[in-house]
Short mmCIF file of C-alpha atoms and ligand atoms in Angstrom, two decimals:
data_model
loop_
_atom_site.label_atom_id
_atom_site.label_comp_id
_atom_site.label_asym_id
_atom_site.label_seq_id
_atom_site.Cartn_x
_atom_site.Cartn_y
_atom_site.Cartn_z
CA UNK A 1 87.84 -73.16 137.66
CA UNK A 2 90.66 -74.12 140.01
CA UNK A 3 91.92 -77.80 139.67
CA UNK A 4 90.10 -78.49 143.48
CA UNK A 5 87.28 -77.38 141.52
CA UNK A 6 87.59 -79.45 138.90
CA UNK A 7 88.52 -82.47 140.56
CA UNK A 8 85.44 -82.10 143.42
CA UNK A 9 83.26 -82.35 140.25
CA UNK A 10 84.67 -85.00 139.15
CA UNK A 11 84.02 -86.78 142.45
CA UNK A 12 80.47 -85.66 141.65
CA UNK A 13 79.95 -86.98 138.45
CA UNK A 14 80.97 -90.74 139.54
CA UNK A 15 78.73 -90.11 142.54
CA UNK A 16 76.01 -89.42 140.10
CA UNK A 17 76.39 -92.55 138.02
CA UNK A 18 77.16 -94.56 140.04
CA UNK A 19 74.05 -94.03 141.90
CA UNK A 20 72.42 -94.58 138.80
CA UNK A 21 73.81 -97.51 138.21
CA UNK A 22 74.23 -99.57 141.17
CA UNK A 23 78.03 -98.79 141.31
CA UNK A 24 79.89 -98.43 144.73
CA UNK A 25 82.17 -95.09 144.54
CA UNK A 26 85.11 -96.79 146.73
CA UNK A 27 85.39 -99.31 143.43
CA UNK A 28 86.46 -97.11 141.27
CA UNK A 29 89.96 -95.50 141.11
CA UNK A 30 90.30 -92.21 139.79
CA UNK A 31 93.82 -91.35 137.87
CA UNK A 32 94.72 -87.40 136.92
CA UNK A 33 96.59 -87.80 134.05
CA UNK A 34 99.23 -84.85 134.20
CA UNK A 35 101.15 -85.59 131.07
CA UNK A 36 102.13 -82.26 129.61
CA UNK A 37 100.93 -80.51 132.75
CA UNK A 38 103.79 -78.89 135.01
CA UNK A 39 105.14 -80.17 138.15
CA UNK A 40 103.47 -77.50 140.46
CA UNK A 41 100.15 -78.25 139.07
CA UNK A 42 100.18 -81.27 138.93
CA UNK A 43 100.55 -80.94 143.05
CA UNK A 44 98.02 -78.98 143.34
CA UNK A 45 95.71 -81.72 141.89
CA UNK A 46 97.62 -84.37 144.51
CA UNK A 47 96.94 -81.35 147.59
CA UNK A 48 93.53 -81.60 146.02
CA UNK A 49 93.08 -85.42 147.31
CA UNK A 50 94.46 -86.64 143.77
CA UNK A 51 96.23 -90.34 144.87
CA UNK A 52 97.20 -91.47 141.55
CA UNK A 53 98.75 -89.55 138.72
CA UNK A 54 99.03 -90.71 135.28
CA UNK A 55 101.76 -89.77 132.65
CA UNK A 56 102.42 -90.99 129.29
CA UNK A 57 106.32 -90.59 128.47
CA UNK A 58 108.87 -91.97 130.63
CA UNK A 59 110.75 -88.75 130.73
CA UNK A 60 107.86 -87.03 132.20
CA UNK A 61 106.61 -89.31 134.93
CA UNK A 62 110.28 -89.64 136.25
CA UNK A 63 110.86 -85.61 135.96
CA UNK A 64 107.57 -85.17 138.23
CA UNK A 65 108.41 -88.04 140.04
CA UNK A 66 111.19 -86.90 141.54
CA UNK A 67 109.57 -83.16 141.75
CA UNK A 68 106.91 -84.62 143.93
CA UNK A 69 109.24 -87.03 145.54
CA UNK A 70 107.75 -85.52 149.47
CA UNK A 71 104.13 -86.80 148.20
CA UNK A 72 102.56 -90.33 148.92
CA UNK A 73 101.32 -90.02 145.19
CA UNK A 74 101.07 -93.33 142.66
CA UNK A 75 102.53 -92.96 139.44
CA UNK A 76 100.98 -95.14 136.79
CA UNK A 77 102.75 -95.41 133.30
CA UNK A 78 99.51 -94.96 130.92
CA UNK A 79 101.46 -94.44 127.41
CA UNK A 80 103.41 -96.18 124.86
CA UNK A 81 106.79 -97.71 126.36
CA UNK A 82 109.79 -98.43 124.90
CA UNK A 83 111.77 -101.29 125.99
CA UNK A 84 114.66 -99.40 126.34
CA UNK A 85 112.90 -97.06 128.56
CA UNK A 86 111.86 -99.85 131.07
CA UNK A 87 114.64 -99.61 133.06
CA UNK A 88 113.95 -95.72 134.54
CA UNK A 89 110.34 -96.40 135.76
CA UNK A 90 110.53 -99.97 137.33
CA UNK A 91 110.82 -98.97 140.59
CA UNK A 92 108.96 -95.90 140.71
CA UNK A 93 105.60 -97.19 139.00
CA UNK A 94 102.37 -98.17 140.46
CA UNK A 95 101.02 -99.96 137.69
CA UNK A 96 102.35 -100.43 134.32
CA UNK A 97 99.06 -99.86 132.07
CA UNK A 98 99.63 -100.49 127.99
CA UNK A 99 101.64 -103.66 128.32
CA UNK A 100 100.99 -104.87 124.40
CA UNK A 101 103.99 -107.09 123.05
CA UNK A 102 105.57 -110.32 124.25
CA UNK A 103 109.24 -108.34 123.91
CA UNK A 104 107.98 -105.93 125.88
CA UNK A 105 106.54 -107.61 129.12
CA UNK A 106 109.92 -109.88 128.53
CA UNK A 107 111.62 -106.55 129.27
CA UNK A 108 109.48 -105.71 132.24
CA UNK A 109 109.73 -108.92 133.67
CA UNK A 110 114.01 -109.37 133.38
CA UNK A 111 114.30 -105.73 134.72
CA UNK A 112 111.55 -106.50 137.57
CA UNK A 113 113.63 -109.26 138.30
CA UNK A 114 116.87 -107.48 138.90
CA UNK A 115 114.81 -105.05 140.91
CA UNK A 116 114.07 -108.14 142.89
CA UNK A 117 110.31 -106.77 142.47
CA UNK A 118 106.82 -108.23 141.00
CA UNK A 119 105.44 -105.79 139.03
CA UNK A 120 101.66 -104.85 138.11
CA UNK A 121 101.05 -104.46 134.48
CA UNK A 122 97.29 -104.04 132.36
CA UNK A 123 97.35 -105.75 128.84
CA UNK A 124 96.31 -102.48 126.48
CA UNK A 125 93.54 -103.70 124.09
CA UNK A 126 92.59 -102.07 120.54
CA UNK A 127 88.93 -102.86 120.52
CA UNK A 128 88.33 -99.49 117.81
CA UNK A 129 90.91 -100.90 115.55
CA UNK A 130 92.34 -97.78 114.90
CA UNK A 131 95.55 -98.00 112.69
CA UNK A 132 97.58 -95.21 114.80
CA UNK A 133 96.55 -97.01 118.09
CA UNK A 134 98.61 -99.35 119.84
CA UNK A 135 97.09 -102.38 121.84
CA UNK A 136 96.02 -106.04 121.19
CA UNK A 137 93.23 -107.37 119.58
CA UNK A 138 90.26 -108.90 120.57
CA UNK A 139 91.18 -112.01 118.89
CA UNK A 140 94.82 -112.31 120.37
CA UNK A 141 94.14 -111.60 124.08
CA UNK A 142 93.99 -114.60 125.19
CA UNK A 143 96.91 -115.97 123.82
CA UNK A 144 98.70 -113.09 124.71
CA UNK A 145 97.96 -113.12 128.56
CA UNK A 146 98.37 -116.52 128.40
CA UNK A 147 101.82 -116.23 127.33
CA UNK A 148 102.69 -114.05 129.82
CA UNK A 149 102.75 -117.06 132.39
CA UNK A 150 105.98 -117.74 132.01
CA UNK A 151 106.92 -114.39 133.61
CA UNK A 152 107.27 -114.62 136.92
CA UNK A 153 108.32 -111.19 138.08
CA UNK A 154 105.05 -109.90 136.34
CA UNK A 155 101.29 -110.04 137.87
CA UNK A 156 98.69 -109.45 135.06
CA UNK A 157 96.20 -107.40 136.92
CA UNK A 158 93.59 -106.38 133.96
CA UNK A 159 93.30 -104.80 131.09
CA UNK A 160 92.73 -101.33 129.37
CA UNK A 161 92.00 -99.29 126.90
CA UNK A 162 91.61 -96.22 124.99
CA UNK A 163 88.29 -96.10 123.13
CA UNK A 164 87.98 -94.52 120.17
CA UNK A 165 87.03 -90.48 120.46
CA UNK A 166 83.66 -89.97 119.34
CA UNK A 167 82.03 -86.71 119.66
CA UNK A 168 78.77 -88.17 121.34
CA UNK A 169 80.65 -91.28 123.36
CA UNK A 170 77.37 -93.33 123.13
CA UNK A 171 78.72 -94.57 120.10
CA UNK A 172 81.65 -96.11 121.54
CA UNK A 173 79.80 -97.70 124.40
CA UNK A 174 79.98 -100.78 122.42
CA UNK A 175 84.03 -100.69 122.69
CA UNK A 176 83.37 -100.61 126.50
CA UNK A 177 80.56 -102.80 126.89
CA UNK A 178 83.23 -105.52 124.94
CA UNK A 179 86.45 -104.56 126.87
CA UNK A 180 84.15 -106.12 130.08
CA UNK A 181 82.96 -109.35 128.29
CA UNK A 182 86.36 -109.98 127.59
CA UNK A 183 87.76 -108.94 131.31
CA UNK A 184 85.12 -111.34 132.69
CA UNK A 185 85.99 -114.13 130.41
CA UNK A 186 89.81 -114.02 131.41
CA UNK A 187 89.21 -113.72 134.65
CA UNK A 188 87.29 -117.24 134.49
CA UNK A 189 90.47 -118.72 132.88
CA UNK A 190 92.22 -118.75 135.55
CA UNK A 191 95.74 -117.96 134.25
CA UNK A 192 99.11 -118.22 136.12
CA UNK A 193 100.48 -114.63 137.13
CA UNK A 194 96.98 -113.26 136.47
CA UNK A 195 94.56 -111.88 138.99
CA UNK A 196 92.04 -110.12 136.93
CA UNK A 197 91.33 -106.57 139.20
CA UNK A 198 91.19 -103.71 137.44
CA UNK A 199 89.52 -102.52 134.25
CA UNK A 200 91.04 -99.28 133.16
CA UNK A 201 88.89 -97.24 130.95
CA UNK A 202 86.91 -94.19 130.32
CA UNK A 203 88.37 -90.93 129.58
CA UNK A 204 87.46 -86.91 130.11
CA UNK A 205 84.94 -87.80 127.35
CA UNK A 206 82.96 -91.14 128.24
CA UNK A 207 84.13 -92.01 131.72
CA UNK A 208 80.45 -91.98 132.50
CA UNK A 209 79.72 -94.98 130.01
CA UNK A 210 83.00 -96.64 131.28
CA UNK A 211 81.68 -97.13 134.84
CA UNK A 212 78.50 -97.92 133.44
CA UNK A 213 80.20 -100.84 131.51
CA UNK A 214 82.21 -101.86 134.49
CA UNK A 215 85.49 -99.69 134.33
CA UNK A 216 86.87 -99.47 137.91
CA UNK A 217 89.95 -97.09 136.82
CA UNK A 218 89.70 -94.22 134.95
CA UNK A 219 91.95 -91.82 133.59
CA UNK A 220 91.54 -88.24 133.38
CA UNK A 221 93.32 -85.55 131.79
CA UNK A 222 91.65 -82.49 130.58
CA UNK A 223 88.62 -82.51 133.00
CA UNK A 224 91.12 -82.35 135.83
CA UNK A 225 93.53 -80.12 134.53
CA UNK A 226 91.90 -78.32 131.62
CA UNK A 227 92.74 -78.19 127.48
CA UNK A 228 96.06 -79.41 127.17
CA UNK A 229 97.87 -76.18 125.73
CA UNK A 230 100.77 -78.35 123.56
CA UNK A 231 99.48 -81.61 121.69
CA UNK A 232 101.81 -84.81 123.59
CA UNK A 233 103.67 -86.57 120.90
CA UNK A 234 103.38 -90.41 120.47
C1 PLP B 1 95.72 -88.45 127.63
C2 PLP B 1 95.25 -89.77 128.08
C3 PLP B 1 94.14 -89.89 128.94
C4 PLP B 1 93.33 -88.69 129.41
O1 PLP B 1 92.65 -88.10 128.35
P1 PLP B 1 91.59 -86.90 128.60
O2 PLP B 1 90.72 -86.99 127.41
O3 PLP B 1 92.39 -85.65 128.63
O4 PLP B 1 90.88 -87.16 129.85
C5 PLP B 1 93.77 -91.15 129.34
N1 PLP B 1 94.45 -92.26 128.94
C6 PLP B 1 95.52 -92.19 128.14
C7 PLP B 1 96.21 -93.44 127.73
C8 PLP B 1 95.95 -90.95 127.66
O5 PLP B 1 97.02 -90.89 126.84
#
């Protein structure tokens, strides 16, 4: 199957639950994730209708960046980031998506500053409690957001996460169903810097049961662009 192919599926699948469950299509954003997927395919998923591309290493998402330079695409920064990497995405990033330590949004916020820019970060949560995964806890988040008031340069606009993989992703639903309790719960708080929009999960595996739960971005790899031939490193 072509990526058009792929993608138009896709579309059809979010149709589909949505219908079934009272969800409006236009809410939810859909993000290819192209990370170890080559610049030329990864426009053939934007020539496709793709809008927003996803990458999880710095060096990657400013390599394609600049390959696809001519397109309108967003680039959202899904992965792990290193503070010391802040400095080459800050102006080329839609949405900064696994913001998960103090130092770090410090970081974003002094080199958003010297950008003179405000930029839009997600707070990643670890809801699984995986020991390899990286995010905040249930317990800490709303400190944590809280804290990130004094940041000017920084607008909180949700959170995300990446659910555990399960083979049969009903057993996760209850990761998903919790990442929306707590989204509606901070956005009643009413926290400086924080406008709580976007809920960004659901993966090739469960997106289904993320917009089910309330996800209104999710983030798609293989289904868009097939088995991932090389395994990404961390
Ligand atoms: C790889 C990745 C995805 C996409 O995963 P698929 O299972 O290939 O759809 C989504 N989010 C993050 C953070 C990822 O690293």
């Amino acid at each position: 199957m072509s990526i058009k192919e792929n993608i138009d599926g896709i579309l059809e699948r979010i149709a589909d639950v949505c219908e079934r469950s009272g969800r409006n299509p236009d809410d939810i954003t859909l993000i290819a994730v192209s990370k170890t997927v080559n610049a030329d395919r990864a426009r053939e998923a934007v020539e496709a209708g793709i809008v927003n591309l996803g990458e999880n290493r710095v060096q990657e998402l400013t390599d394609k960046y600049e390959k696809l330079s001519d397109t309108e695409v967003k680039w959202h920064m899904i992965g792990h980031l290193q503070k010391n990497k802040v400095k080459y995405i800050i102006d080329k990033v839609e949405l900064i998506h696994s913001v998960e330590s103090i130092e770090l949004a410090n970081e974003i916020n002094k080199r958003a500053e010297k950008n003179n820019l405000k930029v839009n970060i997600l707070v990643e949560l670890n809801i699984g409690e995986e020991e390899s995964k990286f995010g905040i806890s249930e317990e800490s988040v709303y400190d944590f957001v809280k804290s990130l008031e004094q940041f000017e340069n920084i607008n909180v606009l949700g959170i995300m996460t990446v659910a555990p993989f399960a083979e049969d992703p009903e057993e996760i639903r209850w990761v998903l169903k919790k990442m929306k309790v707590i989204f509606d719960k901070l956005s009643s708080m009413n926290i400086k810097n924080s406008n709580m929009k976007f809920l960004s999960m659901g993966m090739t595996n469960d997106f289904e049961i993320a917009i089910e739960e309330g996800a209104n971005i999710i983030r798609i790899g293989t289904a868009v662009f097939g088995e991932r031939t090389y395994k990404e490193e961390e």
